[in-house]
Tab-separated table of C-alpha atoms in Angstrom:
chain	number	residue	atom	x	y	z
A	23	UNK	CA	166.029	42.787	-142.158
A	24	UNK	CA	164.284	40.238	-139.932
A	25	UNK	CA	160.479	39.127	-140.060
A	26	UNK	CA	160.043	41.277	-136.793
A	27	UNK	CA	161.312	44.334	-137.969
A	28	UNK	CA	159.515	43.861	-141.476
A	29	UNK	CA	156.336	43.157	-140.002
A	30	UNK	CA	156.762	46.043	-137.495
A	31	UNK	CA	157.369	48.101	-140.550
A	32	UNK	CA	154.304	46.963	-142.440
A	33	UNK	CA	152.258	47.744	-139.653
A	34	UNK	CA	152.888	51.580	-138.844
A	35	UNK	CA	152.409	51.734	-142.655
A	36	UNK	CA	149.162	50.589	-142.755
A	37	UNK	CA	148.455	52.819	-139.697
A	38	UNK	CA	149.686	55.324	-141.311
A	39	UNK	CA	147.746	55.167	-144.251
A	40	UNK	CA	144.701	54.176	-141.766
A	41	UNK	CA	145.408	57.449	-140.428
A	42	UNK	CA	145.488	59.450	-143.706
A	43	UNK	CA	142.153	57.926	-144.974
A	44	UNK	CA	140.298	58.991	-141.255
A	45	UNK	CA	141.719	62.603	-142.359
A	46	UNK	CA	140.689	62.897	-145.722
A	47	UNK	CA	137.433	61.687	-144.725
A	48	UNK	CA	137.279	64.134	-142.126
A	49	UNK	CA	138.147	67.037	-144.718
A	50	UNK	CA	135.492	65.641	-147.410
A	51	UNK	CA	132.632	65.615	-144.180
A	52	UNK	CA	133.317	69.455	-143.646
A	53	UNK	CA	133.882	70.664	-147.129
A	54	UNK	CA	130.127	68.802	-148.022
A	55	UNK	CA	128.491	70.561	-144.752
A	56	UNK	CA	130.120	73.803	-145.650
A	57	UNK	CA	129.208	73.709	-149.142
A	58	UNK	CA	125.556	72.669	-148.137
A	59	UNK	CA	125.060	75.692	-145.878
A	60	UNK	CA	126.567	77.731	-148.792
A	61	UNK	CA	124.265	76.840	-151.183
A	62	UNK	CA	120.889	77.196	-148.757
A	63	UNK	CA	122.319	80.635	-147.922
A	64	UNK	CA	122.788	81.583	-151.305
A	65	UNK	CA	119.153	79.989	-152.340
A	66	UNK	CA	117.601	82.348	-149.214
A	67	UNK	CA	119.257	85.144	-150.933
A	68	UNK	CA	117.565	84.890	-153.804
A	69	UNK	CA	115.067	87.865	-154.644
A	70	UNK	CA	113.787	87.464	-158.533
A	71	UNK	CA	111.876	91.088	-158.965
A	72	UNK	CA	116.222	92.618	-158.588
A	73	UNK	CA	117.898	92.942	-161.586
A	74	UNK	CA	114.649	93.594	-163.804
A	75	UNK	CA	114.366	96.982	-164.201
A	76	UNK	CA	117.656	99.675	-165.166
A	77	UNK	CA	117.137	102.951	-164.625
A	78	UNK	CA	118.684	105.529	-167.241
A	79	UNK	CA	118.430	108.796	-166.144
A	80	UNK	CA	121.761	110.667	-165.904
C-alpha cells in the first residue's frame, strides 16, 4: 500500500469515527431532554393526600 492510499485510509477513519461521536452525542442530548420532561411530568403528577386512606367495605 502506498502513503496516498494509507493516508486516504486514515482519514475516512477518523471521519468516520468523527461521525459516530456527533451521533452519539446527538442520542445522549435527546435521551437527557426526554428524561428531563419525564421527570417534571411525573413531579406535576404528584398528589400526596392519594394513597392514604383504603376503604374496606365489601
Amino acid at each position: 500500500m502506498d502513503i496516498a492510499a494509507l493516508s486516504m485510509s486514515l482519514s475516512q477513519m477518523k471521519l468516520s469515527q468523527a461521525v459516530g461521536i456527533s451521533v452519539l452525542k446527538m442520542a445522549k442530548e435527546t435521551a437527557v431532554s426526554q428524561n428531563e420532561g419525564l421527570l417534571q411530568a411525573m413531579q406535576q403528577s404528584v398528589q400526596p393526600h392519594l394513597g392514604q386512606r383504603i376503604d374496606l367495605r365489601a
